[in-house]
XYZ file of N, CA and C in Angstrom:
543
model
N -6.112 -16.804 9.639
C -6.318 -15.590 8.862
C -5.795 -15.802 7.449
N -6.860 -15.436 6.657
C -6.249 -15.459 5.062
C -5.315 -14.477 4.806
N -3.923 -14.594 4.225
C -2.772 -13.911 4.643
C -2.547 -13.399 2.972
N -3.547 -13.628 1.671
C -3.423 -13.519 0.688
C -3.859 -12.203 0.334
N -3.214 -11.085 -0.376
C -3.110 -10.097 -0.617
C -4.405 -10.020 -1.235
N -5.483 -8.753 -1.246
C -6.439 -8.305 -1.448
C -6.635 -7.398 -3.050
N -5.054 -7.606 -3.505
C -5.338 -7.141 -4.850
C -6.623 -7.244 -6.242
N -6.968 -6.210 -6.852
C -7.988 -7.062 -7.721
C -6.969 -6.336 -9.262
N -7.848 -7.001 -10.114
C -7.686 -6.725 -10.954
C -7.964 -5.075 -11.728
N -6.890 -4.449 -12.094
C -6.915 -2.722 -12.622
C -7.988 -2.827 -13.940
N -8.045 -4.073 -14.926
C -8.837 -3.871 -15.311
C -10.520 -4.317 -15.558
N -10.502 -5.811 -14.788
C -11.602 -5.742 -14.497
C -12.400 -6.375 -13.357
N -11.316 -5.348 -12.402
C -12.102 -5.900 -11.059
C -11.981 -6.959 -10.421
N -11.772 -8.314 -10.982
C -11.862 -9.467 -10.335
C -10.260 -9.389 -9.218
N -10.680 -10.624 -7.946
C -9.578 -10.629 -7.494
C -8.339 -11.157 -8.575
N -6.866 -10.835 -7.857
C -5.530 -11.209 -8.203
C -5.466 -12.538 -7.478
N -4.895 -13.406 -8.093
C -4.543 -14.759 -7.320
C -2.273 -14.694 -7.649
N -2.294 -14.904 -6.944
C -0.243 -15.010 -7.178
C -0.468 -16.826 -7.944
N 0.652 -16.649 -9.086
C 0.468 -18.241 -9.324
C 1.740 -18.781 -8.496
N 1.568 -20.170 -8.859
C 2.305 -20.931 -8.073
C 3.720 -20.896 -8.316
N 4.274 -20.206 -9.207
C 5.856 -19.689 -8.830
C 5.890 -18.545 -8.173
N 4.988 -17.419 -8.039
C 5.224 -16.505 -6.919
C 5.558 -15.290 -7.978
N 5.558 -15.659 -9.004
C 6.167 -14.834 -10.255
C 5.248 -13.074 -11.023
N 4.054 -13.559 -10.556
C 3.002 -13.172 -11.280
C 1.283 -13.075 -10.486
N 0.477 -12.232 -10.801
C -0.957 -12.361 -10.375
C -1.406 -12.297 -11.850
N -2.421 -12.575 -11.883
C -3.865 -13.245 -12.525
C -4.771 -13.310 -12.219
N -5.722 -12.628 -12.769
C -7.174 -13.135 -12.806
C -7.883 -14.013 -13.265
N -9.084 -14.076 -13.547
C -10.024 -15.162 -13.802
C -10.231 -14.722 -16.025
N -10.011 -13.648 -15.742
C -9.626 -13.446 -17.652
C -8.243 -13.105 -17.893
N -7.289 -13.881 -17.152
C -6.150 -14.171 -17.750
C -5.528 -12.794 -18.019
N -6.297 -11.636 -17.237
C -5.274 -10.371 -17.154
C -3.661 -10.812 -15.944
N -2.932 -10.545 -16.829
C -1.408 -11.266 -15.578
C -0.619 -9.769 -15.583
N 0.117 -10.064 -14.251
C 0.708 -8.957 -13.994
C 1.956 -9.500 -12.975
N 2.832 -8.859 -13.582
C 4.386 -9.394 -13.200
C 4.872 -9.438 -11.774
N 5.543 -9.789 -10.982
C 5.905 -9.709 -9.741
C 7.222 -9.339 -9.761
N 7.847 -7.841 -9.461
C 8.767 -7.443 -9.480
C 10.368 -8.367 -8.780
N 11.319 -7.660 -8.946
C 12.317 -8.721 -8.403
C 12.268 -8.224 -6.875
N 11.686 -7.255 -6.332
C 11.675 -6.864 -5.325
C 10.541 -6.993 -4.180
N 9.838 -7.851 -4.881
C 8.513 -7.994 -4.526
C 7.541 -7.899 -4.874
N 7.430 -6.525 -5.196
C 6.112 -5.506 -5.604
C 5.589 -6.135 -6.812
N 4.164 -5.396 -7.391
C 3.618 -5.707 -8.338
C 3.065 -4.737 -9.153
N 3.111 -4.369 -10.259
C 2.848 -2.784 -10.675
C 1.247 -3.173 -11.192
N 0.296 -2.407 -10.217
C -1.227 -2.397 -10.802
C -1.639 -0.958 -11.721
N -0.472 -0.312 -11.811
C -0.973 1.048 -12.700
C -0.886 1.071 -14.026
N -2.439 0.642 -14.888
C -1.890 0.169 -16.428
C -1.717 1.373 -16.845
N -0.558 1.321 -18.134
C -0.026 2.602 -18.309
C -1.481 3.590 -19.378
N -2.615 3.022 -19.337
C -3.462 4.087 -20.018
C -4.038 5.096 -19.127
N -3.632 4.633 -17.348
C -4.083 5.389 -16.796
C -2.752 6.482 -16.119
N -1.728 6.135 -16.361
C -0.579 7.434 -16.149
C -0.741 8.470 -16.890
N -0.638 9.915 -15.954
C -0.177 10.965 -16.974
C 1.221 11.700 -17.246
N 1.968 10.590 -16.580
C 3.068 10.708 -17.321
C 3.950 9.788 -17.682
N 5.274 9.441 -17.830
C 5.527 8.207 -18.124
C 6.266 8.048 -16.813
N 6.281 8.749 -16.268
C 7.144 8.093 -14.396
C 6.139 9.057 -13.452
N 5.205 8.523 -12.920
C 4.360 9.078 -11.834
C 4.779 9.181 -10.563
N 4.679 10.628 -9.932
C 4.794 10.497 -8.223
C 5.771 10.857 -8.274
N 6.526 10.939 -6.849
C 7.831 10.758 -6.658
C 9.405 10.685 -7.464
N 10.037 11.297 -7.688
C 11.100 10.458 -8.259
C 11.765 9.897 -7.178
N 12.995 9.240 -7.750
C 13.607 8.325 -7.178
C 14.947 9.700 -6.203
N 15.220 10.713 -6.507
C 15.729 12.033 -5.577
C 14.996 11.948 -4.857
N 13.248 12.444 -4.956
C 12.522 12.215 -3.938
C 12.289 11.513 -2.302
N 12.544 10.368 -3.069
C 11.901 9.385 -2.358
C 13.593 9.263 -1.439
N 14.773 9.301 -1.890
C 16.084 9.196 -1.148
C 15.968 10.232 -0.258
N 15.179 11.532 -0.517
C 15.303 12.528 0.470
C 14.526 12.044 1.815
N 13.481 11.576 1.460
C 12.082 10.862 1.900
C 12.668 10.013 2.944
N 13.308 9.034 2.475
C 14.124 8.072 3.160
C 15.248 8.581 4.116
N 16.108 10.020 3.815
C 17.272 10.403 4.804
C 16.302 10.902 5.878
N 15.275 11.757 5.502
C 14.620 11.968 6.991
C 13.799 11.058 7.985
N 13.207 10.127 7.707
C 12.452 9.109 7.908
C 13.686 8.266 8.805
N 15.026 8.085 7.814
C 15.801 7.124 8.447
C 16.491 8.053 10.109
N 16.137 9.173 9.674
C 17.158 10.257 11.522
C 15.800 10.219 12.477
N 14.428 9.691 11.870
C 13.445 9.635 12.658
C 12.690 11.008 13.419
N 12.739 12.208 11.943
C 12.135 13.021 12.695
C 10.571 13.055 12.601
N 9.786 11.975 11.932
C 8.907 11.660 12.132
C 8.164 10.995 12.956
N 9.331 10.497 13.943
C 8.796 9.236 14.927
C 7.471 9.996 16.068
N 7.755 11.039 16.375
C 6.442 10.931 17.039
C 5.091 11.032 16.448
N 5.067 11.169 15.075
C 3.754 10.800 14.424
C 3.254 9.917 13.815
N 4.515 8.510 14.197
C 4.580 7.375 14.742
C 4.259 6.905 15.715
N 4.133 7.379 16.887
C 3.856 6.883 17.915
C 2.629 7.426 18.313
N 2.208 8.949 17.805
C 0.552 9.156 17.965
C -0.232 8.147 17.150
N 0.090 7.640 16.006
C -0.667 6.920 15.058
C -0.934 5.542 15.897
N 0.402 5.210 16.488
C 0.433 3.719 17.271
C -0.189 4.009 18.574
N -0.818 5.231 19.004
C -1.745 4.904 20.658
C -3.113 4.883 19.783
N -3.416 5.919 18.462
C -4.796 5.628 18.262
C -5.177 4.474 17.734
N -4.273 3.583 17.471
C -4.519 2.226 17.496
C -4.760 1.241 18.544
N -4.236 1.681 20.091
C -4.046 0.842 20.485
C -4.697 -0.460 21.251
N -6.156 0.920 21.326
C -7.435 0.277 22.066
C -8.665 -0.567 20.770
N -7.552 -0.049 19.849
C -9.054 -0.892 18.585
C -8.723 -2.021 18.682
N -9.811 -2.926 18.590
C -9.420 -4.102 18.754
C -9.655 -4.549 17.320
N -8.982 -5.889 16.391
C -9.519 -6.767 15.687
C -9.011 -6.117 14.182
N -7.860 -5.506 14.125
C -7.290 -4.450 12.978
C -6.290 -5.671 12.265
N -7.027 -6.426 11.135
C -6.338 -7.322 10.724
C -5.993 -7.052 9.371
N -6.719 -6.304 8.669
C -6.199 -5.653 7.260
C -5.598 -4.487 7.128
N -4.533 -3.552 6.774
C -4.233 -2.484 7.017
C -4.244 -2.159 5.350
N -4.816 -1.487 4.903
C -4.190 -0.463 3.677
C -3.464 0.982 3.606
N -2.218 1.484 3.266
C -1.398 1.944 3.592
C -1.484 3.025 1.706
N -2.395 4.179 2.122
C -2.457 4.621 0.664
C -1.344 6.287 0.647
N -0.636 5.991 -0.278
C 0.305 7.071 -0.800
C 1.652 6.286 0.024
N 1.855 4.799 0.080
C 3.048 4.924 1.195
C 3.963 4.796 0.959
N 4.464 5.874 -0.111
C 6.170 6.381 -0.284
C 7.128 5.188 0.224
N 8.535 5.442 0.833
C 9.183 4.486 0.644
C 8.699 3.507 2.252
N 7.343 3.570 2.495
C 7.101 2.583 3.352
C 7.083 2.240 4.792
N 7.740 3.727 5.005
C 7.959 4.259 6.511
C 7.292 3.700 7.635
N 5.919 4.299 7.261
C 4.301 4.359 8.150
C 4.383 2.718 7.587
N 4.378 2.077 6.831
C 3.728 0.390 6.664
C 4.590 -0.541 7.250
N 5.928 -0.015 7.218
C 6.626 -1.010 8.205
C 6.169 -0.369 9.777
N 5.777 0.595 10.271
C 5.641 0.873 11.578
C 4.911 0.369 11.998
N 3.459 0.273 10.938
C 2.361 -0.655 11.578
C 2.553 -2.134 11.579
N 3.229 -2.723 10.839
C 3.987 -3.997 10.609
C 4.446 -4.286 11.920
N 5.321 -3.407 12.568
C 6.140 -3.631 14.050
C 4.922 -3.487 14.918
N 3.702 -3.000 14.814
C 3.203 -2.564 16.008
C 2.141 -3.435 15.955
N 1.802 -4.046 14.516
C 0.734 -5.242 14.251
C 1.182 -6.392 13.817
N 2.244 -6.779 14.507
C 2.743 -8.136 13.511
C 1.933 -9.138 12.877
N 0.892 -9.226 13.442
C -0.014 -10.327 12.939
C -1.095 -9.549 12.016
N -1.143 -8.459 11.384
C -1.962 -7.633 10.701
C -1.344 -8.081 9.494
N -2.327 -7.829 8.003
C -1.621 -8.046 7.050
C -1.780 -6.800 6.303
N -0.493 -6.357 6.161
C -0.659 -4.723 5.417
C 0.039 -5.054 3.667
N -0.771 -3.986 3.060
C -1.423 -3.702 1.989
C -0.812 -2.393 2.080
N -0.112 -1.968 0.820
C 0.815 -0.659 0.495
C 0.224 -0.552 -0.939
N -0.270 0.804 -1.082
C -0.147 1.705 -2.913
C 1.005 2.974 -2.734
N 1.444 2.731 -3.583
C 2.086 4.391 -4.009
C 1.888 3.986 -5.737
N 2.124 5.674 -6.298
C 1.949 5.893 -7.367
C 3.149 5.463 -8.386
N 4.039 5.783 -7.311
C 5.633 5.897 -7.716
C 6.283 4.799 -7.493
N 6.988 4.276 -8.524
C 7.719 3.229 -8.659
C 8.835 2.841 -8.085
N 9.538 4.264 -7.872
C 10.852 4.400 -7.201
C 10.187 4.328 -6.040
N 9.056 4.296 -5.555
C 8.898 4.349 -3.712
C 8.478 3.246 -3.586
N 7.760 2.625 -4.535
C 7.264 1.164 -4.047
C 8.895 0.098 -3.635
N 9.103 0.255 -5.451
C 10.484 -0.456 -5.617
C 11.776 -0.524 -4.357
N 11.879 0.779 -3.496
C 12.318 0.722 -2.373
C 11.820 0.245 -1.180
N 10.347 1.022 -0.771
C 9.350 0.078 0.051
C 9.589 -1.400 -0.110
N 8.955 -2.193 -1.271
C 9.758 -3.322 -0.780
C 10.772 -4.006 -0.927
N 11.812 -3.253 -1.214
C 13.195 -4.140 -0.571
C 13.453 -3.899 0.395
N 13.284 -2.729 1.010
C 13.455 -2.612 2.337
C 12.224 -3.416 3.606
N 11.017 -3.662 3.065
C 10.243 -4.273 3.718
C 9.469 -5.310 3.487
N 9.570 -6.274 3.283
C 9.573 -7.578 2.145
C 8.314 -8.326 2.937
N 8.148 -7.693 4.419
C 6.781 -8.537 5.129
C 5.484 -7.436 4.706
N 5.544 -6.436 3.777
C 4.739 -5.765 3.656
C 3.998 -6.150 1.726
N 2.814 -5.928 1.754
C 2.262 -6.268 0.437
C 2.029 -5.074 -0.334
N 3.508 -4.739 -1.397
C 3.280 -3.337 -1.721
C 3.063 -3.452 -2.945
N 2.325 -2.119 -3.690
C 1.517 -2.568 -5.158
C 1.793 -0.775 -5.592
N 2.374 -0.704 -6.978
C 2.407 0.673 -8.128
C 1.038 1.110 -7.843
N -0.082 1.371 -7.563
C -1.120 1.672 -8.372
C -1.300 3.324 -7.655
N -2.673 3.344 -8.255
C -3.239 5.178 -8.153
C -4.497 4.732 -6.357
N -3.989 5.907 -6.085
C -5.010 6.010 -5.061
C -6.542 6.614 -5.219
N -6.595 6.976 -6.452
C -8.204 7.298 -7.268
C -8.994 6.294 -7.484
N -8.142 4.958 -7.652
C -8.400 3.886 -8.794
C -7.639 2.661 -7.669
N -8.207 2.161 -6.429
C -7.580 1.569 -6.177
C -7.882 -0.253 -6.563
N -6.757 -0.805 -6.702
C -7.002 -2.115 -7.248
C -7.242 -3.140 -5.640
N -7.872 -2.699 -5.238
C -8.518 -3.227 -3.969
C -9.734 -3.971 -3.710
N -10.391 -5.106 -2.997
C -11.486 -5.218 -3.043
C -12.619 -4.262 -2.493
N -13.242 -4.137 -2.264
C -14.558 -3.280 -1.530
C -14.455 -3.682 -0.388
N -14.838 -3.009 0.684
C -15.025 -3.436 2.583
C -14.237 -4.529 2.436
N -12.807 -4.316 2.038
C -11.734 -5.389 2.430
C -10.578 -5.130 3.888
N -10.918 -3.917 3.875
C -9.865 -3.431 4.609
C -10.374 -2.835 6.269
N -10.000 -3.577 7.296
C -10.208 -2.947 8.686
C -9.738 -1.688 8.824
N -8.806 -1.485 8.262
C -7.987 -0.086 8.572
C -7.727 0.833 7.306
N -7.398 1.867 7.088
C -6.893 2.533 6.153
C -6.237 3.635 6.509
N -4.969 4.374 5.809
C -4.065 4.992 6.674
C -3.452 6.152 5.341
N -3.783 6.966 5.545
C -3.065 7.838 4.389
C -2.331 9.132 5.160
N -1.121 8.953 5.145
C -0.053 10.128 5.688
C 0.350 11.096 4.278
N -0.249 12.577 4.405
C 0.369 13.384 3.176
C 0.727 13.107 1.661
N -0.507 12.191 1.229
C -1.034 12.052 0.227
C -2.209 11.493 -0.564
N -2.512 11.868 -1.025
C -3.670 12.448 -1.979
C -4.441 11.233 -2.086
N -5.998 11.539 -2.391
C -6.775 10.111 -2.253
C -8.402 10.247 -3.131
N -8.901 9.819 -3.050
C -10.407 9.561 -3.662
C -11.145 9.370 -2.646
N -12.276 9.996 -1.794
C -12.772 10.128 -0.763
C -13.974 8.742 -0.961
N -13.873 8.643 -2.248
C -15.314 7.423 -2.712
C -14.216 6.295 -2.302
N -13.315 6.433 -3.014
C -12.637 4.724 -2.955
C -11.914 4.573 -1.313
N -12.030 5.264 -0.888
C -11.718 5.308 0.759
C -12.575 4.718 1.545
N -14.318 4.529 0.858
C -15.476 4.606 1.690
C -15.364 3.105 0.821
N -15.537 3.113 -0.327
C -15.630 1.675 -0.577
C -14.711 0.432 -0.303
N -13.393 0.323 -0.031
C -12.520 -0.471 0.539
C -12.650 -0.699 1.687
N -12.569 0.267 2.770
C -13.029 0.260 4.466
C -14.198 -0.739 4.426
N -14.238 -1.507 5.432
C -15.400 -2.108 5.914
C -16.021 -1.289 6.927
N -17.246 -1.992 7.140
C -18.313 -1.181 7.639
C -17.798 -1.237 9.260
N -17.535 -0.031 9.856
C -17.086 -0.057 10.953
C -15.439 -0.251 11.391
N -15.001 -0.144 10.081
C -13.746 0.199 9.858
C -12.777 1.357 10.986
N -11.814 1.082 10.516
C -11.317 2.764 11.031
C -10.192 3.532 9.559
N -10.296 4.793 9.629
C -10.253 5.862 8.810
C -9.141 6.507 9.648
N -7.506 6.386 9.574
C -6.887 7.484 10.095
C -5.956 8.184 8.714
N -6.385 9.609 8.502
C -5.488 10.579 7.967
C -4.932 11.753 8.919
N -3.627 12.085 7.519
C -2.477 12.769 8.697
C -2.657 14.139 7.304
């Protein structure tokens, strides 16, 4: 399985390649984009923010995280993990709005061999997402505008936040699966 992140380019489309220090993605016109110290990679160019810190703040996302961490979400964790359980062949996961990462590490535990794909808007949620989850491929960008390929993704997963119903249909592959919460 190609285990290389499905990023494309925010501005023109082409795939992201990571270069060979691990430092950075790039395209084929030399658009580059930094690789955080935490992992992540910010695909949201700032002409498309409307503000100068999108989403979440970083209060937010700690609140986000105290409930998540006492697990009063877990059983909508574990409904998400039976309607998975009979699909067979769920090797791409995209994980859109996924705050500090909750839902992408769950499917992580429940798909180890899946390769998941994280957007949030918010920096403070990515930036936590991955330090806390470093086997997950998490990316800044907008869920309107996703820097994704087309029918790249077996799965797609959006828990209580906001999306583009077109770019939902164009990432999914044909025969995909579609779960929102």
């Amino acid at each position: 399985m190609d285990t290389t992140p499905v990023w494309t380019c925010p501005f023109c489309c082409l795939g992201l390649r990571v270069n060979e220090s691990g430092k950075s993605w790039s395209c084929e016109n030399n658009h580059s984009f930094d690789c955080a110290r935490e992992g992540y990679v910010n695909l949201l160019p700032s002409n498309k923010k409307r503000s100068s810190d999108p989403g979440d703040n970083a209060e937010m996302i700690a609140a986000r995280r105290r409930i998540h961490t006492a697990q009063i979400y877990r059983p909508l964790v574990d409904a998400i993990q039976a309607q998975l359980a009979d699909v067979e062949s769920i090797m791409r996961i995209l994980d859109l709005g996924c705050g500090e990462g909750y839902y992408s590490n769950a499917l992580q535990q429940a798909l180890p061999d899946a390769q998941i794909c994280a957007v949030d808007i918010s920096r403070a949620a990515v930036k936590l997402a991955a330090k806390n989850y470093p086997s997950v491929n998490f990316a800044v960008a907008s869920t309107f505008a996703l820097p994704v390929a087309s029918e790249s993704q077996n799965l797609l997963l959006r828990i209580f936040a906001p999306s583009d119903d077109a770019e939902v249909v164009r990432v999914l592959e044909k025969g995909g699966v579609y779960l929102e919460v």
